[in-house]
Short mmCIF file of C-alpha atoms and ligand atoms in Angstrom, two decimals:
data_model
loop_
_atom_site.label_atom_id
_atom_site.label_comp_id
_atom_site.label_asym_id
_atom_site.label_seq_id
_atom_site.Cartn_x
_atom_site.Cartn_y
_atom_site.Cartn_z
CA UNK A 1 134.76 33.94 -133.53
CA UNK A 2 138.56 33.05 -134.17
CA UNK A 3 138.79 29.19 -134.88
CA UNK A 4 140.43 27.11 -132.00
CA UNK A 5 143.64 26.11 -132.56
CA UNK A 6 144.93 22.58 -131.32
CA UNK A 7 148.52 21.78 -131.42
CA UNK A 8 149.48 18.01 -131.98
CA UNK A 9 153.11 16.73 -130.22
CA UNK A 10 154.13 13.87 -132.69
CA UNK A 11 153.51 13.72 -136.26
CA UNK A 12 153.89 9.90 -136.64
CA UNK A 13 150.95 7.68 -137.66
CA UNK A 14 148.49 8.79 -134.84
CA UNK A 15 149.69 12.23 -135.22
CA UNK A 16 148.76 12.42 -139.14
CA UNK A 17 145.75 11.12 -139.01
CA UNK A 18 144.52 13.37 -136.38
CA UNK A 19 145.73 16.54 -138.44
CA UNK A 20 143.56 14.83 -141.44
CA UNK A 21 140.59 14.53 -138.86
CA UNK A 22 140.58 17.33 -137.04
CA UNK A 23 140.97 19.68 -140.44
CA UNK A 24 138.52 17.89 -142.36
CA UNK A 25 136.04 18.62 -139.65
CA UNK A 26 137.19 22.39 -139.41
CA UNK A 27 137.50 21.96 -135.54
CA UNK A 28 140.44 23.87 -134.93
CA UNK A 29 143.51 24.99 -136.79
CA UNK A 30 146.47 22.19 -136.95
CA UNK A 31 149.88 22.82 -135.23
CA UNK A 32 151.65 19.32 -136.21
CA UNK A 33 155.31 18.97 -134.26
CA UNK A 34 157.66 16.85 -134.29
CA UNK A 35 161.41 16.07 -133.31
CA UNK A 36 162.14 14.95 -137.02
CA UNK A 37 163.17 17.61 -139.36
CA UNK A 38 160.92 18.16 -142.52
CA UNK A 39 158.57 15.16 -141.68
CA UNK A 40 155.72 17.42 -139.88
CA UNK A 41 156.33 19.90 -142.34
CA UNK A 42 155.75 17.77 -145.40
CA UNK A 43 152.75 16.15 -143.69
CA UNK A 44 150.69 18.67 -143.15
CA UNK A 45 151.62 20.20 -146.42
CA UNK A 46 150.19 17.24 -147.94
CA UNK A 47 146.76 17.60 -145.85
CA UNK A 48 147.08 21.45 -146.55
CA UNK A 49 146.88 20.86 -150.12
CA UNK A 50 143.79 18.86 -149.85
CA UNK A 51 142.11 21.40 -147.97
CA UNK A 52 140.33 22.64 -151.56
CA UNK A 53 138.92 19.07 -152.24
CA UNK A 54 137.88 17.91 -148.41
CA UNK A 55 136.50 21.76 -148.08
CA UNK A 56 138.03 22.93 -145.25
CA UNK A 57 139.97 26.57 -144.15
CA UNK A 58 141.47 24.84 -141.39
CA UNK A 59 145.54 26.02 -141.56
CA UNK A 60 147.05 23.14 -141.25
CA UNK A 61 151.25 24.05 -140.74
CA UNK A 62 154.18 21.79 -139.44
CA UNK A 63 157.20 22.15 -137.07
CA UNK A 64 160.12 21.73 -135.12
CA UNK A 65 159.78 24.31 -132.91
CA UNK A 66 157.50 24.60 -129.60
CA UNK A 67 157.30 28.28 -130.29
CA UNK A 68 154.30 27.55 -132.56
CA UNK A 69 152.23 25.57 -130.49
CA UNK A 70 151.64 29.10 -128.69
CA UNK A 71 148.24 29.97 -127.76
CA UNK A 72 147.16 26.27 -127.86
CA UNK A 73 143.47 25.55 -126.61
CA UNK A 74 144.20 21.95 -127.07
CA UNK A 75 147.30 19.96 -127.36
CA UNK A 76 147.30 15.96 -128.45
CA UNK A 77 150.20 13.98 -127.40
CA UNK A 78 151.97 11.04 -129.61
CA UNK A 79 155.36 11.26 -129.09
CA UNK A 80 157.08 8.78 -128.56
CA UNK A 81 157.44 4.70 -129.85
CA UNK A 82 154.50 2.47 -130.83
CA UNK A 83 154.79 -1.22 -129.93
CA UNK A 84 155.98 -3.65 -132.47
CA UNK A 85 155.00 -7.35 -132.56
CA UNK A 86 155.35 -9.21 -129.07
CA UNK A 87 155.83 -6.13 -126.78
CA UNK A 88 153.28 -5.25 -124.33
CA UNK A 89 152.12 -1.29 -123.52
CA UNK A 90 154.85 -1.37 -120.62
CA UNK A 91 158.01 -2.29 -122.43
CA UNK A 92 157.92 1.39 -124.27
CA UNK A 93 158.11 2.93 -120.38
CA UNK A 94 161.50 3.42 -120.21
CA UNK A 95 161.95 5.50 -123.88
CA UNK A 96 158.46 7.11 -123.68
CA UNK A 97 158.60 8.77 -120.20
CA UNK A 98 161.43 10.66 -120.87
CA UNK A 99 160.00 11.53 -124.61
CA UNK A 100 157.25 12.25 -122.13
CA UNK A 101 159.23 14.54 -119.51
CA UNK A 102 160.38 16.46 -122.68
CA UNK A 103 157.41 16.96 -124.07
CA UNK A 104 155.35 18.64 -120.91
CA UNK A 105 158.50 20.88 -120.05
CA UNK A 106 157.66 21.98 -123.63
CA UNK A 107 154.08 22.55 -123.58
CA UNK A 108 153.87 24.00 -120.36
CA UNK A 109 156.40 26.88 -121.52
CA UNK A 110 154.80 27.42 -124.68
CA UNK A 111 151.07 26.70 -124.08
CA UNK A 112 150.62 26.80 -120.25
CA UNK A 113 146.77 27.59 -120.16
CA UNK A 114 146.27 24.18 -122.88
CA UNK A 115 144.67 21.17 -121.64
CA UNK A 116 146.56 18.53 -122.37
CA UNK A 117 145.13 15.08 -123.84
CA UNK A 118 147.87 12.42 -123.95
CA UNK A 119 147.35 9.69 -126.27
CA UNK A 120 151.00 8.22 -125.72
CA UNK A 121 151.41 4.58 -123.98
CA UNK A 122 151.73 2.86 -121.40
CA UNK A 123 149.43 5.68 -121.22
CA UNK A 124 148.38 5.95 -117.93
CA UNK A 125 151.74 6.33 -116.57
CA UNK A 126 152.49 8.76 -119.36
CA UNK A 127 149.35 10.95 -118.08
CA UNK A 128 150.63 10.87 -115.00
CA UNK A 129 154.29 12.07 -115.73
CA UNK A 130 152.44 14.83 -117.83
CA UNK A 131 150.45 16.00 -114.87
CA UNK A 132 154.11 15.81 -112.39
CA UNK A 133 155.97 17.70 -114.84
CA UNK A 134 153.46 20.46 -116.24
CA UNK A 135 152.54 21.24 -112.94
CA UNK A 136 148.71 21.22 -114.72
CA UNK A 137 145.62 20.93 -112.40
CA UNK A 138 144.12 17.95 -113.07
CA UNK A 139 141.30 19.13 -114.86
CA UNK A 140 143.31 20.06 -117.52
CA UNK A 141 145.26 16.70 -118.13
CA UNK A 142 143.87 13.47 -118.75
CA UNK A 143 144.55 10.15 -120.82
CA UNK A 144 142.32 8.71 -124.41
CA UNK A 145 141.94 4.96 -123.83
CA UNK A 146 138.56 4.19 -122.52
CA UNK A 147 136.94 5.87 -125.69
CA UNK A 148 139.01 3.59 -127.55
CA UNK A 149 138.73 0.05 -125.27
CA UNK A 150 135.17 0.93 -125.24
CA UNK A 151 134.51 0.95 -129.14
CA UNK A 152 136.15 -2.14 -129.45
CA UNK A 153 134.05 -3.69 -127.25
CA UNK A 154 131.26 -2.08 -128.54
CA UNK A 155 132.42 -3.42 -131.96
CA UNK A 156 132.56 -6.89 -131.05
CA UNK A 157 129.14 -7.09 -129.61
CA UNK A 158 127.50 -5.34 -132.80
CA UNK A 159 129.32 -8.01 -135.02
CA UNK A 160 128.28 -10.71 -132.90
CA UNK A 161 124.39 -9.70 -132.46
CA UNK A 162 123.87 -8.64 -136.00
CA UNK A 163 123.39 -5.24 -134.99
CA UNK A 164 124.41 -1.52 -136.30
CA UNK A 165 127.42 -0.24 -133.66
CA UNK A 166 126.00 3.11 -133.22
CA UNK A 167 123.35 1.28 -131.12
CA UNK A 168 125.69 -0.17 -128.56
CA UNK A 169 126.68 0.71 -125.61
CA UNK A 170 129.31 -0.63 -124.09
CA UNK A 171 131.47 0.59 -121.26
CA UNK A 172 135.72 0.02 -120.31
CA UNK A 173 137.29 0.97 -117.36
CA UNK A 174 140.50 0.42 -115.93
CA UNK A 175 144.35 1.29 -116.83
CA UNK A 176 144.79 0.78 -120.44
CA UNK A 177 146.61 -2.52 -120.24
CA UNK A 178 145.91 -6.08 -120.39
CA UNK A 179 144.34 -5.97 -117.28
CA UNK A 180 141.26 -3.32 -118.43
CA UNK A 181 137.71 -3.87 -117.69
CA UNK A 182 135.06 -3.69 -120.06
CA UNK A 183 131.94 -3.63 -117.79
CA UNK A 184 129.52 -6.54 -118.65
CA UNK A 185 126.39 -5.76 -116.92
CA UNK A 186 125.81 -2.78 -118.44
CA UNK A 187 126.40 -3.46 -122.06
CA UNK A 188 123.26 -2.89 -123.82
CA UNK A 189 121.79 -2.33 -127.10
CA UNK A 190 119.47 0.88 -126.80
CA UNK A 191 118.91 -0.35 -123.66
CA UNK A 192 118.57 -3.98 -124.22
CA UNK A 193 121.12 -5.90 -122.20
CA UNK A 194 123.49 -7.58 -124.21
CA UNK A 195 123.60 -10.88 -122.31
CA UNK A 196 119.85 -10.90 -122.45
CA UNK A 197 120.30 -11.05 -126.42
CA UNK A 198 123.21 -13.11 -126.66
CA UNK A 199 120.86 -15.79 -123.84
CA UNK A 200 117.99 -15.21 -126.73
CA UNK A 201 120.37 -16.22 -129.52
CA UNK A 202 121.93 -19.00 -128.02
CA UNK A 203 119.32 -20.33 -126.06
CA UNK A 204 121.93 -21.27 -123.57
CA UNK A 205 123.11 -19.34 -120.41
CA UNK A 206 126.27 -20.82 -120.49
CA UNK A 207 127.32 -20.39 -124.28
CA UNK A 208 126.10 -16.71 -123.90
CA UNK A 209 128.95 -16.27 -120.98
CA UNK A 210 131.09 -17.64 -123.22
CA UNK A 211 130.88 -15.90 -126.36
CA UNK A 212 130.87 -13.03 -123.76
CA UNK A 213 133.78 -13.67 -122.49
CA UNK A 214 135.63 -14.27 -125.51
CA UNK A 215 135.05 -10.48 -126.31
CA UNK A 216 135.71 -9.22 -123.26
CA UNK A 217 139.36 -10.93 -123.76
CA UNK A 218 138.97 -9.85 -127.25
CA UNK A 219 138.65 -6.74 -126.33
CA UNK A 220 141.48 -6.30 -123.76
CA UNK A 221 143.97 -7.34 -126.39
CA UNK A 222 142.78 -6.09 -129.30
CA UNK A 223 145.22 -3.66 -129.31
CA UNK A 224 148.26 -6.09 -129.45
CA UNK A 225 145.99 -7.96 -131.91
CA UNK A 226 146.19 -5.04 -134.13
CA UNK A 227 150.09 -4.50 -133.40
CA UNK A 228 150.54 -8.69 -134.68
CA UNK A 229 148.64 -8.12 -138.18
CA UNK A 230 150.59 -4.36 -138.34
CA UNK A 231 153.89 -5.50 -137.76
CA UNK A 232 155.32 -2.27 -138.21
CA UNK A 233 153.74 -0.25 -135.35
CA UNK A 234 150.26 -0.01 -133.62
CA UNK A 235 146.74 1.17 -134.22
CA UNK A 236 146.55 4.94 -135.30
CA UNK A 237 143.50 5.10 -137.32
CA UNK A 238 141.31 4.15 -134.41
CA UNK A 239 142.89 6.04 -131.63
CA UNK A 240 142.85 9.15 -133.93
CA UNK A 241 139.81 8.73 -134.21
CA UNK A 242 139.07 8.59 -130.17
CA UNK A 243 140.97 11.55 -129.39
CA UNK A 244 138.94 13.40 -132.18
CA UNK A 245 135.61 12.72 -130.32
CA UNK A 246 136.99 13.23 -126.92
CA UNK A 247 138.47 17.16 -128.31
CA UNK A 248 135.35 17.90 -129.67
CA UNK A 249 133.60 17.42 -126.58
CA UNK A 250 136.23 19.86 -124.53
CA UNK A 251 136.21 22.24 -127.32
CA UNK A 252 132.30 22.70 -128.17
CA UNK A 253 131.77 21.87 -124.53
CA UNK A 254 129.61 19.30 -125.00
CA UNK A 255 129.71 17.46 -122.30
CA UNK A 256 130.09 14.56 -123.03
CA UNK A 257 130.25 11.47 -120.74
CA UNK A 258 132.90 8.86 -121.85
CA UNK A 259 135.63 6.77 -120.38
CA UNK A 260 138.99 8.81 -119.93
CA UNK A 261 141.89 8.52 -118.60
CA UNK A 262 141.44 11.06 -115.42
CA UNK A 263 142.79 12.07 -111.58
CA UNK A 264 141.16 10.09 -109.29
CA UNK A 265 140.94 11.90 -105.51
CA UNK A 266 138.97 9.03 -103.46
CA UNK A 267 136.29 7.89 -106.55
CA UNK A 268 136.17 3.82 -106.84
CA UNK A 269 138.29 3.68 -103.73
CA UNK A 270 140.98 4.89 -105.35
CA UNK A 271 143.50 8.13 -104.79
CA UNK A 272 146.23 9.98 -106.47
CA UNK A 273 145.92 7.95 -109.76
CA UNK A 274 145.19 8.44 -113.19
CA UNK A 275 142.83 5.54 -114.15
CA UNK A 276 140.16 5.20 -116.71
CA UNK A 277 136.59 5.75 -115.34
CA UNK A 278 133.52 7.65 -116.32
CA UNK A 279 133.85 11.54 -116.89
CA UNK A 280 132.03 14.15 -118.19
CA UNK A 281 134.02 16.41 -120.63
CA UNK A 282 133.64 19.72 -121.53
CA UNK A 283 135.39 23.39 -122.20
CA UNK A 284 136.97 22.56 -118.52
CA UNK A 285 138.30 19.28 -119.15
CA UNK A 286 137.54 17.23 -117.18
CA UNK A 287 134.65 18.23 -115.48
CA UNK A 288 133.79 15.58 -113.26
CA UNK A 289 134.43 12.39 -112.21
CA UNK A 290 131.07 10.39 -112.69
CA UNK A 291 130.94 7.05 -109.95
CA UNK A 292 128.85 4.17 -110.07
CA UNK A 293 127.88 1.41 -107.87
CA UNK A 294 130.30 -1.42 -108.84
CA UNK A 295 129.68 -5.41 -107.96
CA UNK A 296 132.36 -6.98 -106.22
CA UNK A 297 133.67 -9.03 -109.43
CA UNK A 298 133.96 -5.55 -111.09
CA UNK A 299 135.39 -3.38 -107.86
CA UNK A 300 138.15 -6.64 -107.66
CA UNK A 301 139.03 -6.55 -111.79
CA UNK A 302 139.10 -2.84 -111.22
CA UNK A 303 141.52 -2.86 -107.97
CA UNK A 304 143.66 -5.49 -109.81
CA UNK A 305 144.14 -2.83 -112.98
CA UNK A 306 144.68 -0.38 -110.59
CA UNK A 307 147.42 -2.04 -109.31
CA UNK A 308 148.83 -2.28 -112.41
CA UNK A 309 148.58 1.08 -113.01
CA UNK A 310 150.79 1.57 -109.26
CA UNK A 311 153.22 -0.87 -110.73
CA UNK A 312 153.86 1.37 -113.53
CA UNK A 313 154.24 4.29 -111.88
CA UNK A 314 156.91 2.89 -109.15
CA UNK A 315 158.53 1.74 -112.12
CA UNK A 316 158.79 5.13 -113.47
CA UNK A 317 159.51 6.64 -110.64
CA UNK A 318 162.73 3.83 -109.90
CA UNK A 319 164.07 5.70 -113.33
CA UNK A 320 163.74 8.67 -111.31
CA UNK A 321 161.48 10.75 -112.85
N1 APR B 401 159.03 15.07 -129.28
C1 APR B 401 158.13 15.03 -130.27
N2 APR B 401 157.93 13.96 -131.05
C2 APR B 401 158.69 12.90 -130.80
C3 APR B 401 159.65 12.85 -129.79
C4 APR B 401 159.82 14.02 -129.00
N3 APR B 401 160.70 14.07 -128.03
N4 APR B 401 160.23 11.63 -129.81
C5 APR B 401 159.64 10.93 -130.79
N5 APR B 401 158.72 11.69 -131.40
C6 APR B 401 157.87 11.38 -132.54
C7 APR B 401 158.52 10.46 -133.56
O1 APR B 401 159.43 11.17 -134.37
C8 APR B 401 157.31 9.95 -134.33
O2 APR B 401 157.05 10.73 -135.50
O3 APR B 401 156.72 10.66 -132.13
C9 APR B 401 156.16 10.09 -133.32
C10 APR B 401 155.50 8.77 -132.96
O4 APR B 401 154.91 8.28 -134.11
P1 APR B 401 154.80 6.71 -134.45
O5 APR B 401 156.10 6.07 -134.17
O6 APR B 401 154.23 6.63 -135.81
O7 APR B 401 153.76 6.17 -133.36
P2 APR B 401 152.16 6.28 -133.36
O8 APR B 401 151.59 5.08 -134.02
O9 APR B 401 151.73 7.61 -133.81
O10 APR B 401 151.90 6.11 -131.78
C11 APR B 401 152.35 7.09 -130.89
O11 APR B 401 150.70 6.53 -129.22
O12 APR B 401 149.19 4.76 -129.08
C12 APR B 401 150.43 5.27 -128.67
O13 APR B 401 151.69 3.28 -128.26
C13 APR B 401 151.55 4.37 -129.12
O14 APR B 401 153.21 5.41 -127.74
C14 APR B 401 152.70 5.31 -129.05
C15 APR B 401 152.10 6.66 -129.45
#
């Protein structure tokens, strides 16, 4: 069996460290382009040469043309700007949707039977100008955030209880904006509710809500919290990192369900958006939407990220495209 090949649009920060990932794990073979001249090259030149000592026979090559992204199982979007201190997802709208517009018109000529995973922000807008402009069914485009939002949160809770991370679970839906909802009642830890244990610790209802809620906040911002200490530019090692899991479940077809960014036609009362929700993923895509039975408090945080989400796209579309 020939090895997949997966073809990543911007070789930035996010875009390196996903060529470093996805070699090192031998999951496909690396197509790393960029605008910049030389810059893609020389990166994965540099992970190429490490191929001996990380022990992989993953090709690894860089460039500035589309032409090589050909035959593409997989493509990883990056391009475009990363925040810097003080700006929100939404400020980079204007710059990134028509890095954005660029971009599809040059995947779907070059790699038209790819399914695209866009990693770029405000990145449910950006999904959404993919989708317009590649002409894609929806299966085949979608949005890493809630993989991402989710850890976080999950990361927060393991710190706080004591516990390993690998035993939380801990869900995020939403746009993937200030306004994103990491789901409460369901947070568990193999099962055990979380606000059961944090009740336990603090043998106090109402500290428990609070330490809660100082995560959840914690956890919608935690981005921009990362951006602040950075100064330079915005997460990369984590979002890599998220995209990695989420193409390993479309290209072993695993199956896998997870928050992403995906087309919603009528699920949580909501239709013709790209939102972040439940989905199973596998050699399709996205293979289904999975609902649940939200409580009002969640259906209301979710409508009011959903209008965000709207917002965003009027926005877009006042630019005209
Ligand atoms: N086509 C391809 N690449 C482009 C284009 C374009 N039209 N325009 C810009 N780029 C490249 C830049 O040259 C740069 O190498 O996109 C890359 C972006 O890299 P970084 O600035 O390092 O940003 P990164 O941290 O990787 O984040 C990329 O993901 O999480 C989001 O908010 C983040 O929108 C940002 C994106």
């Amino acid at each position: 069996m020939s090895r997949k090949k997966i073809a990543l649009i911007g070789g930035g920060q996010i875009g390196g460290v996903l060529a470093q990932l996805i070699a090192s794990k031998q999951l496909a073979d690396v197509v790393l382009y960029d605008i910049v001249e030389d810059l893609p090259q020389g990166k994965a030149l540099d992970i190429a040469e490490a191929a001996k000592v990380n022990g992989f026979d993953s090709k690894v090559i860089g460039t500035n043309s589309y032409k090589d992204i050909a035959g593409s199982d997989l493509v990883i979007v990056t391009a475009g700007l990363a925040r810097k201190p003080g700006m929100s997802r939404d400020d980079l709208l204007t710059t990134n949707a028509k890095i954005m517009k660029a971009v599809a018109e040059g995947v779907k000529e070059n790699a038209p039977n790819a399914i695209a995973l866009i990693i770029s922000n405000p990145l449910d807008a950006m999904v959404t100008l993919f989708k317009k402009v590649s002409g894609f069914p929806s299966n085949r485009v979608l949005g890493q955030a809630g993989v991402l939002d989710s850890s976080r949160f999950a990361t927060f809770i393991a710190w706080e209880l004591g516990v390993s991370v690998k035993d939380v679970n801990a869900l995020v839906l939403g746009g993937h904006g200030d306004t994103m909802v990491p789901i409460v009642r369901y947070a568990n830890v193999n099962g055990i509710p979380v606000m059961e244990l944090l009740e336990r610790k603090y043998k106090d209802a109402a500290k428990a809500k609070e330490v809660m809620n100082a995560m959840v906040e914690r956890t919608k911002m935690a981005g921009g919290e990362v951006v602040k200490l950075l100064k330079t530019g915005s997460a990369f090692y984590s979002p890599a990192a998220s995209a990695v899991q989420m193409a390993e479940a479309i290209l072993h077809d695993e199956k896998r369900l997870t928050s992403a960014c995906v087309y919603l036609d009528g699920e949580f009362g909501v239709k013709g958006y790209y939102v972040g929700v439940p989905a199973v993923l596998g050699s399709n895509g996205v293979e289904r939407v999975v609902e649940f039975k939200l409580n009002a408090e969640e259906q209301a945080l979710l409508d009011n990220s959903v209008n965000a989400v709207k917002k965003l796209v009027e926005d877009m579309g006042r630019l005209g495209l």
